[in-house]
Amino acid sequence: MKSNGRNHIYSVVDMGRVMKMPFEGLTLLDYSINAALAFSNVVLRKHDRAGLITFGLKSGLIVPADSRTGQLGLLNEALYGLQTGFAESDDEHLYSMVRRTARQRSLLMIYTNMESLNGMRRRLALLRLLARQHVVVVVVFENTELKGLIAERPKRLEGVYMRTIAATFAMQKREIVAELRRHGIYAVLTSPKDLSLDTVNLYLELKTRGVI
């Protein structure tokens, strides 16, 4: 994990279709880009090495983890220059990029989105492979619109039906997090607006606990 006493910390940003979902005028990818830069700034201030991996459909970019002067500027340039057509991402391509880049144990903060247990399970095998060599954290986004539906007191049958569906989806998000953790993968369940704070807090917690 450490080189010259510094942890290697990578923001891993999914540029695929699952990140196109909008919240309050921004996509999940927009929120992830903003959060990854804020996260990397904290990493560098804590004297760790910050890096970046982005992945999509057979494409992506890499900024090797470093703590040199100007590293935050490199990350900023890379993040805000990202372009994507929101095609389906290829997790196997991500795995090959990580193997090629992170040659020592690193923290991988993976900004992605999982909407269902079945979708998560299709990705689980590759996440477990990564977790054998690295500390893996997966971001799971809450749907804040669903939270609003659950909080409402419906007056019509249609509203009751919609509230039930919303509660089911919200429960499935919690089940996704629980299953990831059962397989040794850390997970952050967060709303888009709280993403930066929640990822930084988990990073600091992992440092305090000596996980990294």
Short mmCIF file of N, CA and C in Angstrom, two decimals, residues 39-199:
data_model
loop_
_atom_site.label_atom_id
_atom_site.label_comp_id
_atom_site.label_asym_id
_atom_site.label_seq_id
_atom_site.Cartn_x
_atom_site.Cartn_y
_atom_site.Cartn_z
N PHE A 39 -11.77 14.94 -3.31
CA PHE A 39 -11.20 13.79 -2.62
C PHE A 39 -9.68 13.75 -2.80
N SER A 40 -9.24 13.94 -4.04
CA SER A 40 -7.80 13.90 -4.33
C SER A 40 -7.06 15.01 -3.61
N ASN A 41 -7.69 16.17 -3.48
CA ASN A 41 -7.07 17.28 -2.75
C ASN A 41 -6.82 16.90 -1.30
N VAL A 42 -7.80 16.25 -0.66
CA VAL A 42 -7.62 15.81 0.72
C VAL A 42 -6.52 14.75 0.81
N VAL A 43 -6.52 13.81 -0.13
CA VAL A 43 -5.49 12.76 -0.17
C VAL A 43 -4.09 13.38 -0.20
N LEU A 44 -3.89 14.36 -1.05
CA LEU A 44 -2.58 15.00 -1.17
C LEU A 44 -2.23 15.78 0.10
N ARG A 45 -3.23 16.42 0.71
CA ARG A 45 -2.98 17.16 1.95
C ARG A 45 -2.60 16.21 3.10
N LYS A 46 -3.06 14.95 2.99
CA LYS A 46 -2.71 13.94 4.00
C LYS A 46 -1.41 13.22 3.64
N HIS A 47 -0.70 13.77 2.64
CA HIS A 47 0.62 13.27 2.24
C HIS A 47 0.58 11.87 1.64
N ASP A 48 -0.55 11.51 1.06
CA ASP A 48 -0.64 10.28 0.28
C ASP A 48 -0.52 10.63 -1.20
N ARG A 49 -0.44 9.60 -2.02
CA ARG A 49 -0.29 9.77 -3.47
C ARG A 49 -1.65 9.61 -4.13
N ALA A 50 -2.08 10.61 -4.88
CA ALA A 50 -3.39 10.58 -5.53
C ALA A 50 -3.24 10.29 -7.01
N GLY A 51 -4.11 9.41 -7.52
CA GLY A 51 -4.10 9.07 -8.94
C GLY A 51 -5.52 8.95 -9.46
N LEU A 52 -5.63 8.69 -10.76
CA LEU A 52 -6.93 8.63 -11.41
C LEU A 52 -6.95 7.53 -12.46
N ILE A 53 -8.05 6.78 -12.49
CA ILE A 53 -8.32 5.82 -13.56
C ILE A 53 -9.75 6.06 -14.01
N THR A 54 -9.98 6.26 -15.29
CA THR A 54 -11.34 6.33 -15.81
C THR A 54 -11.54 5.16 -16.76
N PHE A 55 -12.78 4.67 -16.82
CA PHE A 55 -13.04 3.52 -17.70
C PHE A 55 -14.42 3.62 -18.31
N GLY A 56 -14.50 3.12 -19.53
CA GLY A 56 -15.76 3.08 -20.26
C GLY A 56 -15.80 1.82 -21.10
N LEU A 57 -16.11 1.97 -22.37
CA LEU A 57 -16.14 0.84 -23.29
C LEU A 57 -14.81 0.80 -24.02
N LYS A 58 -13.87 -0.01 -23.51
CA LYS A 58 -12.56 -0.18 -24.12
C LYS A 58 -11.78 1.12 -24.21
N SER A 59 -12.08 2.07 -23.34
CA SER A 59 -11.35 3.34 -23.36
C SER A 59 -11.23 3.85 -21.94
N GLY A 60 -10.30 4.76 -21.73
CA GLY A 60 -10.11 5.33 -20.41
C GLY A 60 -8.78 6.03 -20.35
N LEU A 61 -8.53 6.66 -19.22
CA LEU A 61 -7.24 7.32 -19.06
C LEU A 61 -6.70 7.03 -17.67
N ILE A 62 -5.41 7.24 -17.54
CA ILE A 62 -4.71 6.93 -16.29
C ILE A 62 -3.81 8.10 -15.93
N VAL A 63 -3.89 8.54 -14.67
CA VAL A 63 -2.91 9.45 -14.10
C VAL A 63 -2.29 8.69 -12.93
N PRO A 64 -1.05 8.23 -13.06
CA PRO A 64 -0.44 7.44 -11.99
C PRO A 64 -0.43 8.19 -10.67
N ALA A 65 -0.61 7.45 -9.59
CA ALA A 65 -0.64 8.06 -8.25
C ALA A 65 0.70 8.71 -7.93
N ASP A 66 0.63 9.94 -7.46
CA ASP A 66 1.85 10.68 -7.12
C ASP A 66 1.47 11.77 -6.13
N SER A 67 2.47 12.34 -5.48
CA SER A 67 2.22 13.43 -4.54
C SER A 67 3.08 14.65 -4.89
N ARG A 68 3.62 14.67 -6.07
CA ARG A 68 4.51 15.77 -6.47
C ARG A 68 3.74 17.07 -6.63
N THR A 69 4.47 18.17 -6.61
CA THR A 69 3.87 19.47 -6.86
C THR A 69 3.25 19.48 -8.25
N GLY A 70 2.04 19.96 -8.35
CA GLY A 70 1.36 20.00 -9.64
C GLY A 70 0.47 18.80 -9.90
N GLN A 71 0.46 17.80 -8.99
CA GLN A 71 -0.36 16.61 -9.22
C GLN A 71 -1.85 16.95 -9.25
N LEU A 72 -2.27 17.85 -8.36
CA LEU A 72 -3.69 18.20 -8.35
C LEU A 72 -4.08 18.90 -9.66
N GLY A 73 -3.20 19.68 -10.20
CA GLY A 73 -3.47 20.31 -11.49
C GLY A 73 -3.61 19.30 -12.60
N LEU A 74 -2.77 18.26 -12.60
CA LEU A 74 -2.88 17.20 -13.60
C LEU A 74 -4.22 16.48 -13.49
N LEU A 75 -4.62 16.20 -12.25
CA LEU A 75 -5.89 15.51 -12.03
C LEU A 75 -7.06 16.39 -12.46
N ASN A 76 -6.98 17.66 -12.14
CA ASN A 76 -8.03 18.60 -12.54
C ASN A 76 -8.17 18.65 -14.06
N GLU A 77 -7.05 18.74 -14.74
CA GLU A 77 -7.07 18.78 -16.21
C GLU A 77 -7.66 17.50 -16.79
N ALA A 78 -7.28 16.36 -16.22
CA ALA A 78 -7.78 15.08 -16.72
C ALA A 78 -9.27 14.93 -16.46
N LEU A 79 -9.71 15.28 -15.26
CA LEU A 79 -11.11 15.10 -14.90
C LEU A 79 -12.03 16.00 -15.71
N TYR A 80 -11.66 17.25 -15.86
CA TYR A 80 -12.56 18.18 -16.54
C TYR A 80 -12.41 18.14 -18.06
N GLY A 81 -11.49 17.29 -18.54
CA GLY A 81 -11.39 17.05 -19.97
C GLY A 81 -12.07 15.77 -20.40
N LEU A 82 -12.74 15.09 -19.47
CA LEU A 82 -13.37 13.82 -19.79
C LEU A 82 -14.51 14.00 -20.79
N GLN A 83 -14.55 13.09 -21.75
CA GLN A 83 -15.64 13.06 -22.72
C GLN A 83 -16.14 11.64 -22.83
N THR A 84 -17.45 11.48 -22.89
CA THR A 84 -18.01 10.14 -22.97
C THR A 84 -19.33 10.17 -23.73
N GLY A 85 -19.60 9.07 -24.41
CA GLY A 85 -20.90 8.91 -25.06
C GLY A 85 -21.84 8.09 -24.21
N PHE A 86 -21.43 7.80 -22.97
CA PHE A 86 -22.22 7.01 -22.03
C PHE A 86 -22.60 5.64 -22.60
N ALA A 87 -21.63 4.97 -23.24
CA ALA A 87 -21.84 3.59 -23.66
C ALA A 87 -21.72 2.67 -22.45
N GLU A 88 -22.03 1.40 -22.63
CA GLU A 88 -21.90 0.43 -21.54
C GLU A 88 -20.44 0.27 -21.16
N SER A 89 -20.13 0.35 -19.87
CA SER A 89 -18.75 0.19 -19.41
C SER A 89 -18.33 -1.27 -19.43
N ASP A 90 -17.04 -1.48 -19.53
CA ASP A 90 -16.46 -2.81 -19.56
C ASP A 90 -15.61 -3.01 -18.31
N ASP A 91 -16.13 -3.76 -17.34
CA ASP A 91 -15.40 -3.96 -16.09
C ASP A 91 -14.11 -4.75 -16.29
N GLU A 92 -14.07 -5.64 -17.28
CA GLU A 92 -12.85 -6.38 -17.55
C GLU A 92 -11.74 -5.45 -18.01
N HIS A 93 -12.13 -4.43 -18.78
CA HIS A 93 -11.16 -3.41 -19.19
C HIS A 93 -10.64 -2.66 -17.98
N LEU A 94 -11.54 -2.35 -17.04
CA LEU A 94 -11.11 -1.71 -15.80
C LEU A 94 -10.08 -2.58 -15.08
N TYR A 95 -10.36 -3.87 -14.99
CA TYR A 95 -9.45 -4.78 -14.28
C TYR A 95 -8.06 -4.76 -14.91
N SER A 96 -8.01 -4.79 -16.24
CA SER A 96 -6.71 -4.78 -16.92
C SER A 96 -5.99 -3.45 -16.69
N MET A 97 -6.74 -2.35 -16.64
CA MET A 97 -6.13 -1.04 -16.39
C MET A 97 -5.55 -0.98 -14.98
N VAL A 98 -6.28 -1.49 -14.01
CA VAL A 98 -5.79 -1.49 -12.63
C VAL A 98 -4.55 -2.36 -12.51
N ARG A 99 -4.57 -3.52 -13.11
CA ARG A 99 -3.40 -4.41 -13.04
C ARG A 99 -2.17 -3.75 -13.65
N ARG A 100 -2.39 -3.00 -14.71
CA ARG A 100 -1.28 -2.36 -15.41
C ARG A 100 -0.75 -1.15 -14.63
N THR A 101 -1.63 -0.51 -13.86
CA THR A 101 -1.29 0.77 -13.24
C THR A 101 -0.91 0.63 -11.77
N ALA A 102 -1.77 -0.03 -11.00
CA ALA A 102 -1.57 -0.13 -9.55
C ALA A 102 -0.82 -1.41 -9.24
N ARG A 103 0.49 -1.35 -9.33
CA ARG A 103 1.32 -2.55 -9.16
C ARG A 103 1.57 -2.89 -7.70
N GLN A 104 1.14 -2.03 -6.79
CA GLN A 104 1.20 -2.34 -5.37
C GLN A 104 -0.18 -2.09 -4.78
N ARG A 105 -0.38 -2.60 -3.58
CA ARG A 105 -1.69 -2.50 -2.95
C ARG A 105 -2.10 -1.04 -2.82
N SER A 106 -3.29 -0.72 -3.30
CA SER A 106 -3.76 0.66 -3.33
C SER A 106 -5.21 0.72 -2.84
N LEU A 107 -5.65 1.92 -2.52
CA LEU A 107 -7.07 2.16 -2.27
C LEU A 107 -7.71 2.59 -3.59
N LEU A 108 -8.77 1.89 -3.98
CA LEU A 108 -9.50 2.22 -5.19
C LEU A 108 -10.87 2.74 -4.79
N MET A 109 -11.10 4.03 -4.99
CA MET A 109 -12.41 4.64 -4.72
C MET A 109 -13.17 4.64 -6.04
N ILE A 110 -14.11 3.70 -6.20
CA ILE A 110 -14.77 3.49 -7.49
C ILE A 110 -16.10 4.24 -7.52
N TYR A 111 -16.14 5.26 -8.37
CA TYR A 111 -17.36 6.05 -8.57
C TYR A 111 -18.17 5.42 -9.71
N THR A 112 -19.22 4.72 -9.35
CA THR A 112 -20.05 4.04 -10.33
C THR A 112 -21.49 4.09 -9.83
N ASN A 113 -22.38 3.33 -10.43
CA ASN A 113 -23.77 3.32 -9.97
C ASN A 113 -24.34 1.92 -10.15
N MET A 114 -25.04 1.44 -9.14
CA MET A 114 -25.67 0.13 -9.18
C MET A 114 -27.12 0.28 -8.79
N GLU A 115 -28.02 -0.04 -9.71
CA GLU A 115 -29.44 0.17 -9.48
C GLU A 115 -30.17 -1.07 -8.99
N SER A 116 -29.56 -2.24 -9.12
CA SER A 116 -30.26 -3.47 -8.74
C SER A 116 -29.27 -4.50 -8.21
N LEU A 117 -29.79 -5.45 -7.43
CA LEU A 117 -28.94 -6.53 -6.93
C LEU A 117 -28.40 -7.36 -8.08
N ASN A 118 -29.22 -7.64 -9.08
CA ASN A 118 -28.75 -8.42 -10.22
C ASN A 118 -27.63 -7.71 -10.95
N GLY A 119 -27.78 -6.40 -11.12
CA GLY A 119 -26.72 -5.63 -11.76
C GLY A 119 -25.43 -5.67 -10.96
N MET A 120 -25.53 -5.56 -9.65
CA MET A 120 -24.35 -5.64 -8.81
C MET A 120 -23.69 -7.01 -8.90
N ARG A 121 -24.52 -8.08 -8.91
CA ARG A 121 -23.97 -9.42 -8.92
C ARG A 121 -23.24 -9.74 -10.22
N ARG A 122 -23.67 -9.10 -11.32
CA ARG A 122 -22.96 -9.29 -12.59
C ARG A 122 -21.56 -8.70 -12.53
N ARG A 123 -21.37 -7.75 -11.65
CA ARG A 123 -20.07 -7.08 -11.54
C ARG A 123 -19.24 -7.60 -10.37
N LEU A 124 -19.83 -8.43 -9.55
CA LEU A 124 -19.22 -8.80 -8.28
C LEU A 124 -17.92 -9.58 -8.45
N ALA A 125 -17.87 -10.49 -9.41
CA ALA A 125 -16.68 -11.34 -9.58
C ALA A 125 -15.43 -10.49 -9.82
N LEU A 126 -15.54 -9.50 -10.70
CA LEU A 126 -14.39 -8.66 -10.99
C LEU A 126 -14.04 -7.75 -9.81
N LEU A 127 -15.06 -7.28 -9.09
CA LEU A 127 -14.78 -6.48 -7.90
C LEU A 127 -14.05 -7.30 -6.84
N ARG A 128 -14.43 -8.55 -6.71
CA ARG A 128 -13.75 -9.43 -5.74
C ARG A 128 -12.31 -9.69 -6.15
N LEU A 129 -12.07 -9.82 -7.45
CA LEU A 129 -10.68 -9.97 -7.92
C LEU A 129 -9.85 -8.75 -7.54
N LEU A 130 -10.40 -7.57 -7.75
CA LEU A 130 -9.68 -6.36 -7.37
C LEU A 130 -9.44 -6.31 -5.87
N ALA A 131 -10.43 -6.75 -5.09
CA ALA A 131 -10.32 -6.69 -3.63
C ALA A 131 -9.29 -7.66 -3.06
N ARG A 132 -8.88 -8.63 -3.85
CA ARG A 132 -7.81 -9.53 -3.40
C ARG A 132 -6.47 -8.82 -3.30
N GLN A 133 -6.30 -7.80 -4.12
CA GLN A 133 -5.01 -7.10 -4.19
C GLN A 133 -5.06 -5.68 -3.65
N HIS A 134 -6.27 -5.12 -3.56
CA HIS A 134 -6.40 -3.71 -3.19
C HIS A 134 -7.52 -3.53 -2.17
N VAL A 135 -7.56 -2.35 -1.57
CA VAL A 135 -8.71 -1.94 -0.75
C VAL A 135 -9.70 -1.29 -1.70
N VAL A 136 -10.86 -1.92 -1.87
CA VAL A 136 -11.84 -1.46 -2.85
C VAL A 136 -13.03 -0.83 -2.15
N VAL A 137 -13.37 0.38 -2.56
CA VAL A 137 -14.56 1.08 -2.07
C VAL A 137 -15.46 1.37 -3.28
N VAL A 138 -16.72 0.98 -3.20
CA VAL A 138 -17.67 1.22 -4.28
C VAL A 138 -18.70 2.24 -3.82
N VAL A 139 -18.90 3.27 -4.63
CA VAL A 139 -19.94 4.26 -4.36
C VAL A 139 -21.29 3.72 -4.84
N VAL A 140 -22.28 3.75 -3.97
CA VAL A 140 -23.65 3.38 -4.32
C VAL A 140 -24.52 4.62 -4.11
N PHE A 141 -25.11 5.12 -5.17
CA PHE A 141 -25.88 6.37 -5.09
C PHE A 141 -27.31 6.11 -4.63
N GLU A 142 -27.72 6.88 -3.64
CA GLU A 142 -29.14 6.92 -3.26
C GLU A 142 -29.91 7.70 -4.33
N ASN A 143 -31.14 7.29 -4.56
CA ASN A 143 -32.02 8.05 -5.44
C ASN A 143 -32.82 9.01 -4.56
N THR A 144 -32.43 10.28 -4.55
CA THR A 144 -33.06 11.23 -3.64
C THR A 144 -34.53 11.50 -4.02
N GLU A 145 -34.87 11.31 -5.29
CA GLU A 145 -36.26 11.47 -5.69
C GLU A 145 -37.13 10.38 -5.07
N LEU A 146 -36.58 9.17 -4.98
CA LEU A 146 -37.33 8.09 -4.34
C LEU A 146 -37.53 8.38 -2.86
N LYS A 147 -36.54 8.97 -2.22
CA LYS A 147 -36.68 9.31 -0.79
C LYS A 147 -37.83 10.27 -0.59
N GLY A 148 -38.01 11.19 -1.55
CA GLY A 148 -39.12 12.12 -1.46
C GLY A 148 -40.46 11.41 -1.57
N LEU A 149 -40.54 10.42 -2.48
CA LEU A 149 -41.78 9.65 -2.63
C LEU A 149 -42.11 8.87 -1.37
N ILE A 150 -41.09 8.29 -0.76
CA ILE A 150 -41.31 7.49 0.45
C ILE A 150 -41.83 8.36 1.60
N ALA A 151 -41.34 9.59 1.65
CA ALA A 151 -41.72 10.49 2.75
C ALA A 151 -43.15 11.03 2.60
N GLU A 152 -43.68 10.99 1.38
CA GLU A 152 -45.02 11.52 1.15
C GLU A 152 -46.09 10.61 1.76
N ARG A 153 -47.22 11.21 2.09
CA ARG A 153 -48.39 10.44 2.56
C ARG A 153 -49.41 10.45 1.43
N PRO A 154 -49.45 9.39 0.64
CA PRO A 154 -50.33 9.39 -0.53
C PRO A 154 -51.81 9.37 -0.15
N LYS A 155 -52.61 10.06 -0.98
CA LYS A 155 -54.05 10.13 -0.74
C LYS A 155 -54.82 9.25 -1.72
N ARG A 156 -54.15 8.79 -2.76
CA ARG A 156 -54.79 7.95 -3.76
C ARG A 156 -54.06 6.61 -3.86
N LEU A 157 -54.76 5.63 -4.44
CA LEU A 157 -54.19 4.30 -4.59
C LEU A 157 -52.93 4.33 -5.44
N GLU A 158 -52.93 5.15 -6.47
CA GLU A 158 -51.75 5.26 -7.33
C GLU A 158 -50.54 5.72 -6.53
N GLY A 159 -50.76 6.65 -5.62
CA GLY A 159 -49.68 7.15 -4.79
C GLY A 159 -49.14 6.08 -3.85
N VAL A 160 -50.03 5.26 -3.31
CA VAL A 160 -49.61 4.15 -2.45
C VAL A 160 -48.73 3.18 -3.23
N TYR A 161 -49.16 2.90 -4.46
CA TYR A 161 -48.41 1.99 -5.33
C TYR A 161 -47.01 2.55 -5.61
N MET A 162 -46.92 3.83 -5.95
CA MET A 162 -45.63 4.44 -6.25
C MET A 162 -44.74 4.47 -5.01
N ARG A 163 -45.35 4.73 -3.86
CA ARG A 163 -44.56 4.77 -2.62
C ARG A 163 -44.00 3.38 -2.30
N THR A 164 -44.77 2.33 -2.55
CA THR A 164 -44.31 0.96 -2.30
C THR A 164 -43.14 0.61 -3.21
N ILE A 165 -43.24 0.98 -4.48
CA ILE A 165 -42.15 0.72 -5.43
C ILE A 165 -40.88 1.46 -5.00
N ALA A 166 -41.06 2.73 -4.61
CA ALA A 166 -39.91 3.53 -4.18
C ALA A 166 -39.22 2.90 -2.97
N ALA A 167 -40.01 2.43 -2.01
CA ALA A 167 -39.44 1.80 -0.82
C ALA A 167 -38.69 0.53 -1.18
N THR A 168 -39.20 -0.22 -2.15
CA THR A 168 -38.54 -1.45 -2.60
C THR A 168 -37.18 -1.14 -3.21
N PHE A 169 -37.13 -0.12 -4.06
CA PHE A 169 -35.86 0.27 -4.68
C PHE A 169 -34.87 0.76 -3.63
N ALA A 170 -35.33 1.53 -2.66
CA ALA A 170 -34.45 2.05 -1.61
C ALA A 170 -33.89 0.90 -0.78
N MET A 171 -34.72 -0.09 -0.47
CA MET A 171 -34.26 -1.25 0.28
C MET A 171 -33.21 -2.02 -0.51
N GLN A 172 -33.41 -2.11 -1.84
CA GLN A 172 -32.46 -2.84 -2.66
C GLN A 172 -31.08 -2.17 -2.65
N LYS A 173 -31.05 -0.84 -2.58
CA LYS A 173 -29.76 -0.14 -2.46
C LYS A 173 -29.04 -0.57 -1.19
N ARG A 174 -29.78 -0.65 -0.08
CA ARG A 174 -29.15 -1.07 1.18
C ARG A 174 -28.68 -2.51 1.10
N GLU A 175 -29.42 -3.36 0.40
CA GLU A 175 -29.02 -4.76 0.22
C GLU A 175 -27.76 -4.86 -0.65
N ILE A 176 -27.63 -3.99 -1.64
CA ILE A 176 -26.43 -3.97 -2.47
C ILE A 176 -25.21 -3.67 -1.60
N VAL A 177 -25.32 -2.65 -0.75
CA VAL A 177 -24.21 -2.28 0.14
C VAL A 177 -23.87 -3.44 1.07
N ALA A 178 -24.89 -4.07 1.65
CA ALA A 178 -24.66 -5.18 2.59
C ALA A 178 -23.95 -6.34 1.90
N GLU A 179 -24.37 -6.66 0.67
CA GLU A 179 -23.75 -7.79 -0.03
C GLU A 179 -22.31 -7.48 -0.42
N LEU A 180 -22.05 -6.28 -0.86
CA LEU A 180 -20.67 -5.90 -1.17
C LEU A 180 -19.79 -6.06 0.07
N ARG A 181 -20.28 -5.60 1.20
CA ARG A 181 -19.48 -5.69 2.43
C ARG A 181 -19.26 -7.13 2.85
N ARG A 182 -20.23 -8.00 2.60
CA ARG A 182 -20.06 -9.42 2.93
C ARG A 182 -18.92 -10.04 2.14
N HIS A 183 -18.63 -9.48 0.98
CA HIS A 183 -17.56 -10.01 0.13
C HIS A 183 -16.25 -9.24 0.30
N GLY A 184 -16.14 -8.48 1.37
CA GLY A 184 -14.89 -7.79 1.66
C GLY A 184 -14.67 -6.52 0.87
N ILE A 185 -15.74 -5.95 0.34
CA ILE A 185 -15.66 -4.73 -0.45
C ILE A 185 -16.35 -3.62 0.34
N TYR A 186 -15.65 -2.53 0.55
CA TYR A 186 -16.25 -1.40 1.25
C TYR A 186 -17.24 -0.69 0.32
N ALA A 187 -18.25 -0.08 0.89
CA ALA A 187 -19.25 0.61 0.08
C ALA A 187 -19.71 1.87 0.80
N VAL A 188 -20.00 2.89 -0.01
CA VAL A 188 -20.53 4.15 0.50
C VAL A 188 -21.91 4.35 -0.11
N LEU A 189 -22.94 4.39 0.72
CA LEU A 189 -24.30 4.70 0.27
C LEU A 189 -24.51 6.19 0.49
N THR A 190 -24.64 6.95 -0.58
CA THR A 190 -24.64 8.40 -0.46
C THR A 190 -25.57 9.05 -1.48
N SER A 191 -26.03 10.23 -1.16
CA SER A 191 -26.74 11.03 -2.14
C SER A 191 -25.71 11.78 -2.98
N PRO A 192 -26.03 12.15 -4.21
CA PRO A 192 -25.05 12.88 -5.03
C PRO A 192 -24.48 14.12 -4.35
N LYS A 193 -25.32 14.87 -3.66
CA LYS A 193 -24.84 16.12 -3.05
C LYS A 193 -23.91 15.87 -1.87
N ASP A 194 -23.98 14.69 -1.25
CA ASP A 194 -23.12 14.36 -0.10
C ASP A 194 -21.91 13.52 -0.50
N LEU A 195 -21.73 13.31 -1.80
CA LEU A 195 -20.70 12.38 -2.27
C LEU A 195 -19.30 12.76 -1.79
N SER A 196 -18.93 14.03 -1.97
CA SER A 196 -17.57 14.45 -1.60
C SER A 196 -17.30 14.21 -0.12
N LEU A 197 -18.22 14.65 0.72
CA LEU A 197 -18.04 14.52 2.16
C LEU A 197 -17.98 13.05 2.58
N ASP A 198 -18.85 12.22 2.04
CA ASP A 198 -18.91 10.82 2.47
C ASP A 198 -17.68 10.03 2.02
N THR A 199 -17.16 10.30 0.83
CA THR A 199 -15.97 9.57 0.38
C THR A 199 -14.75 10.01 1.17
#
